[in-house]
Amino acid sequence: MGFQVVLWTLTGFYMVVVHIDTIHGDHLVRAPLARPYELGGLAPPSRIVAAAPGTSEVRLQRHFDKPVWRAETPEGPALYDAKTGSRLAPPGEQDIRALARRIYTGQGNIVAVKLLTEAPQEMQSRKPPYWQVEFEGWNRPTFYLSPATGELLSRRHALWRVFDFAWMLHIMDYDERTNVNNPLLRVATWSAFAMAVSGAWLLIWSFPRRKKKKKATA
């Protein structure tokens, strides 16, 4: 129980010392430029909805500096040319490389690009498929991009991975690393509480006995 208390202290210290924005990897992603759209000559959203029945959302965004309609269709997200209304093909590996390079703030080169159909441990919270783009560097920055639109889904790096491991030890969920109310944690928490209360009681209880012994000796 004492060992677990030490783990709680060390992991909590790490999670407090390292800023949460750094853990999230915000410094790895370049902020998009705010630029206005020229709405003249664009295909109306109704054309996109007609082309993909059941679409729940259509919004205007940029893809390689070109305006596109992003539609949330029953089959998943899809991109449409904002001028012609025609559906764009999903990005290939070269497109993914270019998109990742555009948003990455570092100088390291891309060392690996993979289309994953099984989620790695660090992406258990998101359902595949997605592209994994890994850059060189001591912190192994890694981007995960949508295979349908090329949008950034998540980013990972060494400090995040250390945080994830520390979080696992902290909440004592060694499988999913998400359940903060699991039975093991509850048992450990109440055991630590009982240990602290009993230790405090023993500390208080010991003082009068020492005084009595001193008086008896005198």
mmCIF file with all atom_site columns, N, CA, C and O in Angstrom, residues 162-182:
data_model
loop_
_atom_site.group_PDB
_atom_site.id
_atom_site.type_symbol
_atom_site.label_atom_id
_atom_site.label_alt_id
_atom_site.label_comp_id
_atom_site.label_asym_id
_atom_site.label_entity_id
_atom_site.label_seq_id
_atom_site.pdbx_PDB_ins_code
_atom_site.Cartn_x
_atom_site.Cartn_y
_atom_site.Cartn_z
_atom_site.occupancy
_atom_site.B_iso_or_equiv
_atom_site.pdbx_formal_charge
_atom_site.auth_seq_id
_atom_site.auth_comp_id
_atom_site.auth_asym_id
_atom_site.auth_atom_id
_atom_site.pdbx_PDB_model_num
ATOM 1  N N  . VAL A 1 162 ? 4.574   9.273  -21.772 1.00 0.00 ? 162 VAL A N  1
ATOM 2  C CA . VAL A 1 162 ? 4.942   9.173  -20.358 1.00 0.00 ? 162 VAL A CA 1
ATOM 3  C C  . VAL A 1 162 ? 3.731   9.523  -19.488 1.00 0.00 ? 162 VAL A C  1
ATOM 4  O O  . VAL A 1 162 ? 3.452   8.862  -18.482 1.00 0.00 ? 162 VAL A O  1
ATOM 5  N N  . PHE A 1 163 ? 2.999   10.572 -19.888 1.00 0.00 ? 163 PHE A N  1
ATOM 6  C CA . PHE A 1 163 ? 1.796   10.963 -19.159 1.00 0.00 ? 163 PHE A CA 1
ATOM 7  C C  . PHE A 1 163 ? 0.780   9.827  -19.149 1.00 0.00 ? 163 PHE A C  1
ATOM 8  O O  . PHE A 1 163 ? 0.156   9.548  -18.118 1.00 0.00 ? 163 PHE A O  1
ATOM 9  N N  . ASP A 1 164 ? 0.602   9.181  -20.291 1.00 0.00 ? 164 ASP A N  1
ATOM 10 C CA . ASP A 1 164 ? -0.363  8.091  -20.392 1.00 0.00 ? 164 ASP A CA 1
ATOM 11 C C  . ASP A 1 164 ? 0.027   6.943  -19.468 1.00 0.00 ? 164 ASP A C  1
ATOM 12 O O  . ASP A 1 164 ? -0.832  6.347  -18.808 1.00 0.00 ? 164 ASP A O  1
ATOM 13 N N  . PHE A 1 165 ? 1.316   6.623  -19.415 1.00 0.00 ? 165 PHE A N  1
ATOM 14 C CA . PHE A 1 165 ? 1.793   5.562  -18.528 1.00 0.00 ? 165 PHE A CA 1
ATOM 15 C C  . PHE A 1 165 ? 1.602   5.968  -17.064 1.00 0.00 ? 165 PHE A C  1
ATOM 16 O O  . PHE A 1 165 ? 1.165   5.165  -16.237 1.00 0.00 ? 165 PHE A O  1
ATOM 17 N N  . ALA A 1 166 ? 1.926   7.233  -16.762 1.00 0.00 ? 166 ALA A N  1
ATOM 18 C CA . ALA A 1 166 ? 1.742   7.732  -15.395 1.00 0.00 ? 166 ALA A CA 1
ATOM 19 C C  . ALA A 1 166 ? 0.268   7.724  -15.009 1.00 0.00 ? 166 ALA A C  1
ATOM 20 O O  . ALA A 1 166 ? -0.087  7.392  -13.866 1.00 0.00 ? 166 ALA A O  1
ATOM 21 N N  . TRP A 1 167 ? -0.596  8.090  -15.950 1.00 0.00 ? 167 TRP A N  1
ATOM 22 C CA . TRP A 1 167 ? -2.039  8.077  -15.696 1.00 0.00 ? 167 TRP A CA 1
ATOM 23 C C  . TRP A 1 167 ? -2.522  6.662  -15.398 1.00 0.00 ? 167 TRP A C  1
ATOM 24 O O  . TRP A 1 167 ? -3.356  6.445  -14.509 1.00 0.00 ? 167 TRP A O  1
ATOM 25 N N  . MET A 1 168 ? -1.998  5.681  -16.143 1.00 0.00 ? 168 MET A N  1
ATOM 26 C CA . MET A 1 168 ? -2.355  4.285  -15.900 1.00 0.00 ? 168 MET A CA 1
ATOM 27 C C  . MET A 1 168 ? -1.996  3.871  -14.473 1.00 0.00 ? 168 MET A C  1
ATOM 28 O O  . MET A 1 168 ? -2.798  3.250  -13.766 1.00 0.00 ? 168 MET A O  1
ATOM 29 N N  . LEU A 1 169 ? -0.778  4.219  -14.041 1.00 0.00 ? 169 LEU A N  1
ATOM 30 C CA . LEU A 1 169 ? -0.357  3.883  -12.680 1.00 0.00 ? 169 LEU A CA 1
ATOM 31 C C  . LEU A 1 169 ? -1.176  4.646  -11.638 1.00 0.00 ? 169 LEU A C  1
ATOM 32 O O  . LEU A 1 169 ? -1.457  4.119  -10.562 1.00 0.00 ? 169 LEU A O  1
ATOM 33 N N  . HIS A 1 170 ? -1.546  5.866  -11.974 1.00 0.00 ? 170 HIS A N  1
ATOM 34 C CA . HIS A 1 170 ? -2.261  6.721  -11.025 1.00 0.00 ? 170 HIS A CA 1
ATOM 35 C C  . HIS A 1 170 ? -3.672  6.218  -10.762 1.00 0.00 ? 170 HIS A C  1
ATOM 36 O O  . HIS A 1 170 ? -4.125  6.196  -9.616  1.00 0.00 ? 170 HIS A O  1
ATOM 37 N N  . ILE A 1 171 ? -4.389  5.826  -11.828 1.00 0.00 ? 171 ILE A N  1
ATOM 38 C CA . ILE A 1 171 ? -5.774  5.384  -11.652 1.00 0.00 ? 171 ILE A CA 1
ATOM 39 C C  . ILE A 1 171 ? -5.885  3.861  -11.513 1.00 0.00 ? 171 ILE A C  1
ATOM 40 O O  . ILE A 1 171 ? -6.980  3.330  -11.333 1.00 0.00 ? 171 ILE A O  1
ATOM 41 N N  . MET A 1 172 ? -4.757  3.154  -11.671 1.00 0.00 ? 172 MET A N  1
ATOM 42 C CA . MET A 1 172 ? -4.703  1.705  -11.490 1.00 0.00 ? 172 MET A CA 1
ATOM 43 C C  . MET A 1 172 ? -5.615  0.943  -12.451 1.00 0.00 ? 172 MET A C  1
ATOM 44 O O  . MET A 1 172 ? -6.173  -0.099 -12.109 1.00 0.00 ? 172 MET A O  1
ATOM 45 N N  . ASP A 1 173 ? -5.775  1.493  -13.652 1.00 0.00 ? 173 ASP A N  1
ATOM 46 C CA . ASP A 1 173 ? -6.501  0.793  -14.718 1.00 0.00 ? 173 ASP A CA 1
ATOM 47 C C  . ASP A 1 173 ? -5.453  0.367  -15.739 1.00 0.00 ? 173 ASP A C  1
ATOM 48 O O  . ASP A 1 173 ? -5.057  1.151  -16.594 1.00 0.00 ? 173 ASP A O  1
ATOM 49 N N  . TYR A 1 174 ? -5.008  -0.875 -15.671 1.00 0.00 ? 174 TYR A N  1
ATOM 50 C CA . TYR A 1 174 ? -3.872  -1.328 -16.460 1.00 0.00 ? 174 TYR A CA 1
ATOM 51 C C  . TYR A 1 174 ? -4.270  -1.873 -17.828 1.00 0.00 ? 174 TYR A C  1
ATOM 52 O O  . TYR A 1 174 ? -3.391  -2.309 -18.580 1.00 0.00 ? 174 TYR A O  1
ATOM 53 N N  . ASP A 1 175 ? -5.552  -1.844 -18.148 1.00 0.00 ? 175 ASP A N  1
ATOM 54 C CA . ASP A 1 175 ? -6.013  -2.337 -19.456 1.00 0.00 ? 175 ASP A CA 1
ATOM 55 C C  . ASP A 1 175 ? -6.418  -1.179 -20.371 1.00 0.00 ? 175 ASP A C  1
ATOM 56 O O  . ASP A 1 175 ? -5.754  -0.887 -21.355 1.00 0.00 ? 175 ASP A O  1
ATOM 57 N N  . GLU A 1 176 ? -7.525  -0.531 -20.046 1.00 0.00 ? 176 GLU A N  1
ATOM 58 C CA . GLU A 1 176 ? -8.052  0.535  -20.887 1.00 0.00 ? 176 GLU A CA 1
ATOM 59 C C  . GLU A 1 176 ? -7.460  1.916  -20.555 1.00 0.00 ? 176 GLU A C  1
ATOM 60 O O  . GLU A 1 176 ? -7.468  2.820  -21.380 1.00 0.00 ? 176 GLU A O  1
ATOM 61 N N  . ARG A 1 177 ? -7.009  2.085  -19.313 1.00 0.00 ? 177 ARG A N  1
ATOM 62 C CA . ARG A 1 177 ? -6.426  3.343  -18.854 1.00 0.00 ? 177 ARG A CA 1
ATOM 63 C C  . ARG A 1 177 ? -7.435  4.499  -18.876 1.00 0.00 ? 177 ARG A C  1
ATOM 64 O O  . ARG A 1 177 ? -7.083  5.652  -19.089 1.00 0.00 ? 177 ARG A O  1
ATOM 65 N N  . THR A 1 178 ? -8.690  4.190  -18.679 1.00 0.00 ? 178 THR A N  1
ATOM 66 C CA . THR A 1 178 ? -9.734  5.220  -18.730 1.00 0.00 ? 178 THR A CA 1
ATOM 67 C C  . THR A 1 178 ? -10.669 5.190  -17.529 1.00 0.00 ? 178 THR A C  1
ATOM 68 O O  . THR A 1 178 ? -11.299 6.205  -17.212 1.00 0.00 ? 178 THR A O  1
ATOM 69 N N  . ASN A 1 179 ? -10.784 4.059  -16.849 1.00 0.00 ? 179 ASN A N  1
ATOM 70 C CA . ASN A 1 179 ? -11.760 3.891  -15.763 1.00 0.00 ? 179 ASN A CA 1
ATOM 71 C C  . ASN A 1 179 ? -11.189 4.429  -14.460 1.00 0.00 ? 179 ASN A C  1
ATOM 72 O O  . ASN A 1 179 ? -10.325 3.806  -13.831 1.00 0.00 ? 179 ASN A O  1
ATOM 73 N N  . VAL A 1 180 ? -11.680 5.597  -14.045 1.00 0.00 ? 180 VAL A N  1
ATOM 74 C CA . VAL A 1 180 ? -11.187 6.220  -12.814 1.00 0.00 ? 180 VAL A CA 1
ATOM 75 C C  . VAL A 1 180 ? -12.009 5.791  -11.600 1.00 0.00 ? 180 VAL A C  1
ATOM 76 O O  . VAL A 1 180 ? -11.828 6.346  -10.511 1.00 0.00 ? 180 VAL A O  1
ATOM 77 N N  . ASN A 1 181 ? -12.877 4.820  -11.783 1.00 0.00 ? 181 ASN A N  1
ATOM 78 C CA . ASN A 1 181 ? -13.706 4.344  -10.679 1.00 0.00 ? 181 ASN A CA 1
ATOM 79 C C  . ASN A 1 181 ? -13.709 2.818  -10.630 1.00 0.00 ? 181 ASN A C  1
ATOM 80 O O  . ASN A 1 181 ? -14.708 2.198  -10.297 1.00 0.00 ? 181 ASN A O  1
ATOM 81 N N  . ASN A 1 182 ? -12.563 2.216  -10.974 1.00 0.00 ? 182 ASN A N  1
ATOM 82 C CA . ASN A 1 182 ? -12.496 0.758  -10.997 1.00 0.00 ? 182 ASN A CA 1
ATOM 83 C C  . ASN A 1 182 ? -12.353 0.205  -9.584  1.00 0.00 ? 182 ASN A C  1
ATOM 84 O O  . ASN A 1 182 ? -11.913 0.900  -8.662  1.00 0.00 ? 182 ASN A O  1
#
